[in-house]
Amino acid sequence: MKKLVQRSLELLLFILLLSFISFVVMKLAPGDAVREIMRSDDVALDHAAIEKQREAMGLNQPLWQQYGNWLTGLVRLDLGESYMTRRPVLSELLGRLPATMMLTGASLVIMLIIALPLGMLSALYSGRAIDRWSRVIAVLGTSVPSFWLGILLIDWFSVKAGWLPSMGIGSPKHLILPSITLGMTMAAVYLRLIRSSMLASLQQDFVQGARARGIRSGRVVFRYALRHALSPVLGMFGVSIGSLLGGTVVVEVLFAYPGMGKLVMDAIQHRDYPVIQGYMVLMTLLITLANLVVDGIQAWLNPEMRLRGEKQ
């Protein structure tokens, strides 16, 4: 309970700090939201009209007052209205959230399908052919940027073969290329991590002891070594959740996939400040909650960590 209260306070402070920094950075960024809106509405850009629109949107107020108004709305779960669509920001974000979660989940599945067996086999057969090939795959995967891999996949499977759609959403086929792009990039990183963690785990005394007691090899690997090896991998995953969600932005734009990443990129182009600000808050909340879940799984896998947490 004490830890939950502490994490909640940390989350609140982090959201406040991040929201203030992003708010100031957005206001200092070049460009004018009012002009963008009036251009999209085909309104004549005379000075009086611009000032009238600025006053209607509250953008003529001092910066601290604008931020205070935004914070007051946040307490009421009101993130304001999108400048471009005139719809509530929270509805816009929540409407796109399922698409992003589907893409993230599918990418994680692909990452696990590639990285987990290859990393384990690479450690179990260290120095052999499968180990050398898996290391080559890991180096290639980390060397190729995700957007470049995505372009190659579009060219091969959409343009030339015509097997899969290259953009949009609507069927499971639309998820295949974006999730492979994101999943393979992540798999290269986690393949090396699982290999090194598994190698260290296989040298542990309790694993050697289990082998000496004549326990079946498969049980030793999955029951003892793998469980111990996954603990640092999960710790790393908790740190890289932000990178994963950042990767979805690139992939969603590349495949015109209508998730939150695509929404925020469009918002940045049109200086739609409420959407950008709402996205930052929602992402902070999601990343923190995901880290809490990862911490819980890590403690379950590693009883020593759970006991340490209880003492604290």
mmCIF file of C-alpha atoms in Angstrom:
data_model
loop_
_atom_site.group_PDB
_atom_site.id
_atom_site.type_symbol
_atom_site.label_atom_id
_atom_site.label_comp_id
_atom_site.label_asym_id
_atom_site.label_seq_id
_atom_site.Cartn_x
_atom_site.Cartn_y
_atom_site.Cartn_z
ATOM 1 C CA MET A 1 0.000 0.000 0.000
ATOM 2 C CA LYS A 2 2.816 2.350 0.981
ATOM 3 C CA LYS A 3 4.623 1.593 -2.261
ATOM 4 C CA LEU A 4 1.440 2.180 -4.267
ATOM 5 C CA VAL A 5 0.944 5.612 -2.672
ATOM 6 C CA GLN A 6 4.588 6.460 -3.299
ATOM 7 C CA ARG A 7 4.371 5.449 -6.970
ATOM 8 C CA SER A 8 1.123 7.405 -7.386
ATOM 9 C CA LEU A 9 2.755 10.556 -5.990
ATOM 10 C CA GLU A 10 5.773 10.039 -8.230
ATOM 11 C CA LEU A 11 3.446 9.637 -11.215
ATOM 12 C CA LEU A 12 1.583 12.840 -10.340
ATOM 13 C CA LEU A 13 4.791 14.844 -9.979
ATOM 14 C CA PHE A 14 6.180 13.404 -13.194
ATOM 15 C CA ILE A 15 3.021 14.292 -15.131
ATOM 16 C CA LEU A 16 3.123 17.839 -13.769
ATOM 17 C CA LEU A 17 6.786 18.286 -14.636
ATOM 18 C CA LEU A 18 6.488 16.750 -18.090
ATOM 19 C CA SER A 19 3.301 18.628 -18.924
ATOM 20 C CA PHE A 20 4.887 21.953 -17.923
ATOM 21 C CA ILE A 21 8.032 21.319 -19.975
ATOM 22 C CA SER A 22 6.070 20.192 -23.032
ATOM 23 C CA PHE A 23 3.673 23.135 -22.653
ATOM 24 C CA VAL A 24 6.536 25.651 -22.626
ATOM 25 C CA VAL A 25 8.386 23.933 -25.482
ATOM 26 C CA MET A 26 5.243 23.934 -27.645
ATOM 27 C CA LYS A 27 4.669 27.633 -27.056
ATOM 28 C CA LEU A 28 8.289 28.426 -27.947
ATOM 29 C CA ALA A 29 8.201 26.296 -31.105
ATOM 30 C CA PRO A 30 7.991 28.144 -34.428
ATOM 31 C CA GLY A 31 4.607 28.352 -36.159
ATOM 32 C CA ASP A 32 1.204 29.736 -35.269
ATOM 33 C CA ALA A 33 -1.784 27.528 -34.435
ATOM 34 C CA VAL A 34 -4.234 30.330 -35.232
ATOM 35 C CA ARG A 35 -2.910 30.802 -38.772
ATOM 36 C CA GLU A 36 -2.965 27.015 -39.335
ATOM 37 C CA ILE A 37 -6.624 26.827 -38.290
ATOM 38 C CA MET A 38 -7.673 29.804 -40.377
ATOM 39 C CA ARG A 39 -5.871 28.422 -43.415
ATOM 40 C CA SER A 40 -7.698 25.093 -43.004
ATOM 41 C CA ASP A 41 -11.017 26.970 -42.629
ATOM 42 C CA ASP A 42 -10.312 29.107 -45.725
ATOM 43 C CA VAL A 43 -10.679 32.281 -43.662
ATOM 44 C CA ALA A 44 -9.008 35.483 -44.872
ATOM 45 C CA LEU A 45 -5.792 36.046 -42.893
ATOM 46 C CA ASP A 46 -6.145 39.701 -41.941
ATOM 47 C CA HIS A 47 -4.682 40.950 -38.656
ATOM 48 C CA ALA A 48 -8.043 41.683 -36.987
ATOM 49 C CA ALA A 49 -9.409 38.229 -37.785
ATOM 50 C CA ILE A 50 -6.250 36.554 -36.465
ATOM 51 C CA GLU A 51 -6.392 38.493 -33.186
ATOM 52 C CA LYS A 52 -10.095 37.745 -32.773
ATOM 53 C CA GLN A 53 -9.473 34.034 -33.264
ATOM 54 C CA ARG A 54 -6.483 34.141 -30.882
ATOM 55 C CA GLU A 55 -8.649 35.750 -28.207
ATOM 56 C CA ALA A 56 -11.434 33.182 -28.753
ATOM 57 C CA MET A 57 -8.941 30.358 -28.221
ATOM 58 C CA GLY A 58 -7.435 31.981 -25.134
ATOM 59 C CA LEU A 59 -3.999 32.196 -26.752
ATOM 60 C CA ASN A 60 -3.655 35.904 -25.966
ATOM 61 C CA GLN A 61 -3.526 35.147 -22.240
ATOM 62 C CA PRO A 62 -0.229 34.978 -20.327
ATOM 63 C CA LEU A 63 1.534 31.623 -20.480
ATOM 64 C CA TRP A 64 1.023 30.837 -16.787
ATOM 65 C CA GLN A 65 -2.709 31.485 -17.123
ATOM 66 C CA GLN A 66 -3.003 29.201 -20.164
ATOM 67 C CA TYR A 67 -1.143 26.464 -18.297
ATOM 68 C CA GLY A 68 -3.302 26.986 -15.204
ATOM 69 C CA ASN A 69 -6.472 26.662 -17.287
ATOM 70 C CA TRP A 70 -5.145 23.483 -18.847
ATOM 71 C CA LEU A 71 -4.270 22.021 -15.427
ATOM 72 C CA THR A 72 -7.719 22.866 -14.076
ATOM 73 C CA GLY A 73 -9.239 21.004 -16.993
ATOM 74 C CA LEU A 74 -6.910 18.040 -16.414
ATOM 75 C CA VAL A 75 -8.230 17.654 -12.855
ATOM 76 C CA ARG A 76 -11.720 17.322 -14.359
ATOM 77 C CA LEU A 77 -10.360 14.892 -17.008
ATOM 78 C CA ASP A 78 -11.017 17.560 -19.609
ATOM 79 C CA LEU A 79 -8.031 17.866 -21.956
ATOM 80 C CA GLY A 80 -9.666 20.545 -24.067
ATOM 81 C CA GLU A 81 -10.763 20.476 -27.701
ATOM 82 C CA SER A 82 -8.714 19.751 -30.763
ATOM 83 C CA TYR A 83 -8.090 22.927 -32.770
ATOM 84 C CA MET A 84 -8.499 21.012 -36.027
ATOM 85 C CA THR A 85 -11.475 18.715 -35.439
ATOM 86 C CA ARG A 86 -13.227 20.690 -32.648
ATOM 87 C CA ARG A 87 -13.747 17.372 -30.825
ATOM 88 C CA PRO A 88 -12.701 16.646 -27.197
ATOM 89 C CA VAL A 89 -9.041 15.635 -27.067
ATOM 90 C CA LEU A 90 -9.721 12.758 -24.686
ATOM 91 C CA SER A 91 -12.226 11.245 -27.138
ATOM 92 C CA GLU A 92 -9.773 11.669 -30.009
ATOM 93 C CA LEU A 93 -6.994 9.917 -28.092
ATOM 94 C CA LEU A 94 -9.138 7.119 -26.672
ATOM 95 C CA GLY A 95 -10.612 6.549 -30.125
ATOM 96 C CA ARG A 96 -7.105 5.872 -31.486
ATOM 97 C CA LEU A 97 -5.804 3.974 -28.437
ATOM 98 C CA PRO A 98 -7.157 0.494 -29.431
ATOM 99 C CA ALA A 99 -5.368 0.657 -32.796
ATOM 100 C CA THR A 100 -2.058 1.528 -31.142
ATOM 101 C CA MET A 101 -2.510 -1.152 -28.477
ATOM 102 C CA MET A 102 -3.245 -3.767 -31.176
ATOM 103 C CA LEU A 103 -0.098 -2.776 -33.070
ATOM 104 C CA THR A 104 2.002 -2.807 -29.890
ATOM 105 C CA GLY A 105 0.624 -6.195 -28.803
ATOM 106 C CA ALA A 106 1.178 -7.786 -32.225
ATOM 107 C CA SER A 107 4.744 -6.390 -32.311
ATOM 108 C CA LEU A 108 5.464 -7.853 -28.880
ATOM 109 C CA VAL A 109 4.198 -11.271 -30.006
ATOM 110 C CA ILE A 110 6.470 -11.179 -33.063
ATOM 111 C CA MET A 111 9.384 -10.020 -30.926
ATOM 112 C CA LEU A 112 8.855 -12.929 -28.515
ATOM 113 C CA ILE A 113 8.452 -15.478 -31.328
ATOM 114 C CA ILE A 114 11.827 -14.414 -32.751
ATOM 115 C CA ALA A 115 13.910 -13.376 -29.747
ATOM 116 C CA LEU A 116 12.951 -15.921 -27.093
ATOM 117 C CA PRO A 117 13.675 -19.224 -28.893
ATOM 118 C CA LEU A 118 16.662 -17.834 -30.800
ATOM 119 C CA GLY A 119 18.170 -16.275 -27.659
ATOM 120 C CA MET A 120 17.705 -19.512 -25.690
ATOM 121 C CA LEU A 121 19.108 -21.737 -28.450
ATOM 122 C CA SER A 122 22.006 -19.333 -28.945
ATOM 123 C CA ALA A 123 22.914 -19.646 -25.246
ATOM 124 C CA LEU A 124 22.337 -23.414 -25.045
ATOM 125 C CA TYR A 125 24.453 -24.033 -28.168
ATOM 126 C CA SER A 126 26.976 -21.253 -27.621
ATOM 127 C CA GLY A 127 29.721 -21.186 -30.239
ATOM 128 C CA ARG A 128 27.851 -23.432 -32.666
ATOM 129 C CA ALA A 129 26.261 -22.573 -36.001
ATOM 130 C CA ILE A 130 22.891 -21.471 -34.586
ATOM 131 C CA ASP A 131 24.671 -19.139 -32.164
ATOM 132 C CA ARG A 132 26.702 -17.562 -34.958
ATOM 133 C CA TRP A 133 23.619 -17.119 -37.164
ATOM 134 C CA SER A 134 21.551 -15.632 -34.380
ATOM 135 C CA ARG A 135 24.298 -13.100 -33.658
ATOM 136 C CA VAL A 136 24.363 -12.167 -37.352
ATOM 137 C CA ILE A 137 20.580 -11.673 -37.244
ATOM 138 C CA ALA A 138 20.921 -9.525 -34.118
ATOM 139 C CA VAL A 139 23.589 -7.312 -35.697
ATOM 140 C CA LEU A 140 21.544 -6.913 -38.903
ATOM 141 C CA GLY A 141 18.411 -6.143 -36.924
ATOM 142 C CA THR A 142 20.037 -3.429 -34.838
ATOM 143 C CA SER A 143 21.783 -1.939 -37.897
ATOM 144 C CA VAL A 144 18.659 -1.506 -40.043
ATOM 145 C CA PRO A 145 16.415 1.449 -39.044
ATOM 146 C CA SER A 146 12.749 0.535 -38.597
ATOM 147 C CA PHE A 147 11.538 2.957 -41.274
ATOM 148 C CA TRP A 148 13.963 1.451 -43.813
ATOM 149 C CA LEU A 149 12.843 -2.084 -42.960
ATOM 150 C CA GLY A 150 9.230 -0.942 -43.327
ATOM 151 C CA ILE A 151 9.927 0.520 -46.781
ATOM 152 C CA LEU A 152 11.563 -2.748 -47.866
ATOM 153 C CA LEU A 153 8.593 -4.789 -46.629
ATOM 154 C CA ILE A 154 6.135 -2.508 -48.439
ATOM 155 C CA ASP A 155 8.150 -2.852 -51.631
ATOM 156 C CA TRP A 156 8.416 -6.657 -51.429
ATOM 157 C CA PHE A 157 5.026 -7.699 -50.074
ATOM 158 C CA SER A 158 2.707 -4.905 -51.194
ATOM 159 C CA VAL A 159 4.079 -3.344 -54.369
ATOM 160 C CA LYS A 160 5.757 -6.347 -56.050
ATOM 161 C CA ALA A 161 3.924 -9.369 -54.609
ATOM 162 C CA GLY A 162 0.609 -7.633 -53.866
ATOM 163 C CA TRP A 163 -0.015 -9.958 -50.920
ATOM 164 C CA LEU A 164 -0.523 -7.469 -48.120
ATOM 165 C CA PRO A 165 -1.944 -3.942 -47.787
ATOM 166 C CA SER A 166 0.641 -1.248 -47.239
ATOM 167 C CA MET A 167 -1.515 1.249 -45.351
ATOM 168 C CA GLY A 168 -4.642 1.762 -43.322
ATOM 169 C CA ILE A 169 -6.548 -0.486 -40.946
ATOM 170 C CA GLY A 170 -9.553 -2.769 -41.218
ATOM 171 C CA SER A 171 -8.444 -6.403 -41.267
ATOM 172 C CA PRO A 172 -5.760 -8.553 -39.587
ATOM 173 C CA LYS A 173 -3.746 -8.274 -42.821
ATOM 174 C CA HIS A 174 -3.283 -4.563 -42.186
ATOM 175 C CA LEU A 175 -1.433 -5.382 -38.962
ATOM 176 C CA ILE A 176 1.106 -7.774 -40.456
ATOM 177 C CA LEU A 177 3.631 -5.444 -42.075
ATOM 178 C CA PRO A 178 3.615 -2.717 -39.352
ATOM 179 C CA SER A 179 3.935 -5.258 -36.546
ATOM 180 C CA ILE A 180 6.732 -7.157 -38.321
ATOM 181 C CA THR A 181 8.584 -3.869 -38.825
ATOM 182 C CA LEU A 182 8.366 -2.945 -35.165
ATOM 183 C CA GLY A 183 8.703 -6.488 -33.807
ATOM 184 C CA MET A 184 11.843 -7.375 -35.777
ATOM 185 C CA THR A 185 13.605 -4.195 -34.692
ATOM 186 C CA MET A 186 12.875 -4.997 -31.052
ATOM 187 C CA ALA A 187 13.707 -8.689 -31.471
ATOM 188 C CA ALA A 188 17.280 -7.910 -32.492
ATOM 189 C CA VAL A 189 17.882 -6.077 -29.213
ATOM 190 C CA TYR A 190 16.177 -8.633 -26.990
ATOM 191 C CA LEU A 191 17.759 -11.605 -28.745
ATOM 192 C CA ARG A 192 21.199 -10.503 -27.543
ATOM 193 C CA LEU A 193 19.872 -9.663 -24.102
ATOM 194 C CA ILE A 194 18.143 -13.039 -23.653
ATOM 195 C CA ARG A 195 21.264 -14.846 -24.880
ATOM 196 C CA SER A 196 23.603 -13.115 -22.420
ATOM 197 C CA SER A 197 21.114 -13.418 -19.540
ATOM 198 C CA MET A 198 20.529 -17.106 -20.291
ATOM 199 C CA LEU A 199 24.291 -17.775 -20.461
ATOM 200 C CA ALA A 200 24.738 -16.198 -17.021
ATOM 201 C CA SER A 201 21.752 -18.104 -15.646
ATOM 202 C CA LEU A 202 23.079 -21.471 -16.867
ATOM 203 C CA GLN A 203 26.223 -20.906 -14.790
ATOM 204 C CA GLN A 204 24.305 -20.313 -11.556
ATOM 205 C CA ASP A 205 24.855 -22.784 -8.700
ATOM 206 C CA PHE A 206 21.170 -23.700 -8.410
ATOM 207 C CA VAL A 207 21.065 -24.632 -12.113
ATOM 208 C CA GLN A 208 24.228 -26.708 -11.824
ATOM 209 C CA GLY A 209 22.814 -28.299 -8.666
ATOM 210 C CA ALA A 210 19.580 -29.196 -10.445
ATOM 211 C CA ARG A 211 21.553 -30.884 -13.189
ATOM 212 C CA ALA A 212 23.669 -32.744 -10.610
ATOM 213 C CA ARG A 213 20.456 -34.055 -8.981
ATOM 214 C CA GLY A 214 19.536 -35.638 -12.310
ATOM 215 C CA ILE A 215 16.559 -33.397 -13.109
ATOM 216 C CA ARG A 216 15.594 -33.597 -16.762
ATOM 217 C CA SER A 217 17.441 -31.120 -18.993
ATOM 218 C CA GLY A 218 14.255 -29.549 -20.329
ATOM 219 C CA ARG A 219 12.928 -28.934 -16.809
ATOM 220 C CA VAL A 220 16.244 -27.394 -15.729
ATOM 221 C CA VAL A 221 16.211 -25.020 -18.685
ATOM 222 C CA PHE A 222 12.565 -23.907 -18.457
ATOM 223 C CA ARG A 223 11.874 -24.235 -14.729
ATOM 224 C CA TYR A 224 15.143 -22.868 -13.340
ATOM 225 C CA ALA A 225 17.399 -21.188 -15.928
ATOM 226 C CA LEU A 226 14.782 -19.423 -18.068
ATOM 227 C CA ARG A 227 12.808 -18.094 -15.117
ATOM 228 C CA HIS A 228 15.967 -16.603 -13.622
ATOM 229 C CA ALA A 229 17.127 -15.265 -17.012
ATOM 230 C CA LEU A 230 13.856 -13.453 -17.728
ATOM 231 C CA SER A 231 14.089 -11.235 -14.666
ATOM 232 C CA PRO A 232 16.760 -8.820 -16.057
ATOM 233 C CA VAL A 233 15.100 -8.987 -19.488
ATOM 234 C CA LEU A 234 11.833 -7.770 -17.982
ATOM 235 C CA GLY A 235 13.733 -5.031 -16.150
ATOM 236 C CA MET A 236 15.143 -3.873 -19.462
ATOM 237 C CA PHE A 237 11.716 -4.086 -21.047
ATOM 238 C CA GLY A 238 10.323 -1.749 -18.412
ATOM 239 C CA VAL A 239 12.971 0.804 -19.365
ATOM 240 C CA SER A 240 12.363 0.431 -23.105
ATOM 241 C CA ILE A 241 8.563 0.763 -23.087
ATOM 242 C CA GLY A 242 8.965 4.423 -23.972
ATOM 243 C CA SER A 243 11.132 3.509 -26.958
ATOM 244 C CA LEU A 244 8.539 0.967 -28.054
ATOM 245 C CA LEU A 245 5.743 3.532 -28.026
ATOM 246 C CA GLY A 246 8.051 6.001 -29.777
ATOM 247 C CA GLY A 247 8.651 3.357 -32.429
ATOM 248 C CA THR A 248 4.928 3.026 -33.024
ATOM 249 C CA VAL A 249 4.850 6.721 -34.014
ATOM 250 C CA VAL A 250 7.342 6.120 -36.841
ATOM 251 C CA VAL A 251 5.661 2.901 -37.989
ATOM 252 C CA GLU A 252 2.136 4.363 -37.845
ATOM 253 C CA VAL A 253 3.181 7.317 -39.993
ATOM 254 C CA LEU A 254 5.006 5.079 -42.483
ATOM 255 C CA PHE A 255 2.014 2.727 -42.914
ATOM 256 C CA ALA A 256 -0.653 5.476 -42.550
ATOM 257 C CA TYR A 257 -1.926 3.426 -39.622
ATOM 258 C CA PRO A 258 -4.552 5.460 -37.728
ATOM 259 C CA GLY A 259 -3.227 5.077 -34.200
ATOM 260 C CA MET A 260 -2.236 7.645 -31.604
ATOM 261 C CA GLY A 261 1.215 8.093 -33.167
ATOM 262 C CA LYS A 262 -0.308 9.151 -36.477
ATOM 263 C CA LEU A 263 -2.721 11.435 -34.631
ATOM 264 C CA VAL A 264 0.036 13.240 -32.756
ATOM 265 C CA MET A 265 2.202 13.631 -35.869
ATOM 266 C CA ASP A 266 -0.740 15.281 -37.663
ATOM 267 C CA ALA A 267 -1.272 17.445 -34.567
ATOM 268 C CA ILE A 268 2.379 18.560 -34.605
ATOM 269 C CA GLN A 269 2.119 19.504 -38.285
ATOM 270 C CA HIS A 270 -0.975 21.649 -37.611
ATOM 271 C CA ARG A 271 0.183 23.045 -34.236
ATOM 272 C CA ASP A 272 -2.767 21.380 -32.526
ATOM 273 C CA TYR A 273 -1.416 22.016 -29.011
ATOM 274 C CA PRO A 274 -4.226 20.411 -26.920
ATOM 275 C CA VAL A 275 -3.824 17.085 -28.760
ATOM 276 C CA ILE A 276 -0.035 17.108 -28.324
ATOM 277 C CA GLN A 277 -0.356 17.967 -24.638
ATOM 278 C CA GLY A 278 -3.005 15.289 -24.077
ATOM 279 C CA TYR A 279 -0.873 12.715 -25.884
ATOM 280 C CA MET A 280 2.086 13.455 -23.602
ATOM 281 C CA VAL A 281 -0.029 13.000 -20.474
ATOM 282 C CA LEU A 282 -1.673 9.793 -21.697
ATOM 283 C CA MET A 283 1.656 8.298 -22.775
ATOM 284 C CA THR A 284 3.201 9.130 -19.395
ATOM 285 C CA LEU A 285 0.309 7.412 -17.674
ATOM 286 C CA LEU A 286 0.488 4.327 -19.903
ATOM 287 C CA ILE A 287 4.270 3.991 -19.577
ATOM 288 C CA THR A 288 4.094 4.289 -15.787
ATOM 289 C CA LEU A 289 1.282 1.743 -15.515
ATOM 290 C CA ALA A 290 3.150 -0.641 -17.827
ATOM 291 C CA ASN A 291 6.247 -0.262 -15.631
ATOM 292 C CA LEU A 292 4.189 -1.113 -12.553
ATOM 293 C CA VAL A 293 2.944 -4.295 -14.258
ATOM 294 C CA VAL A 294 6.504 -5.195 -15.301
ATOM 295 C CA ASP A 295 7.736 -4.628 -11.725
ATOM 296 C CA GLY A 296 5.028 -6.980 -10.448
ATOM 297 C CA ILE A 297 5.921 -9.729 -12.933
ATOM 298 C CA GLN A 298 9.618 -9.274 -12.181
ATOM 299 C CA ALA A 299 8.982 -9.644 -8.449
ATOM 300 C CA TRP A 300 6.936 -12.787 -9.097
ATOM 301 C CA LEU A 301 9.750 -14.289 -11.160
ATOM 302 C CA ASN A 302 12.415 -13.291 -8.642
ATOM 303 C CA PRO A 303 11.349 -13.964 -5.011
ATOM 304 C CA GLU A 304 14.507 -12.272 -3.725
ATOM 305 C CA MET A 305 13.366 -8.988 -5.246
ATOM 306 C CA ARG A 306 9.865 -9.423 -3.763
ATOM 307 C CA LEU A 307 11.284 -9.935 -0.273
ATOM 308 C CA ARG A 308 13.532 -6.903 -0.670
ATOM 309 C CA GLY A 309 10.518 -4.813 -1.682
ATOM 310 C CA GLU A 310 8.510 -5.999 1.346
ATOM 311 C CA LYS A 311 11.350 -5.044 3.726
ATOM 312 C CA GLN A 312 11.515 -1.587 2.206
#
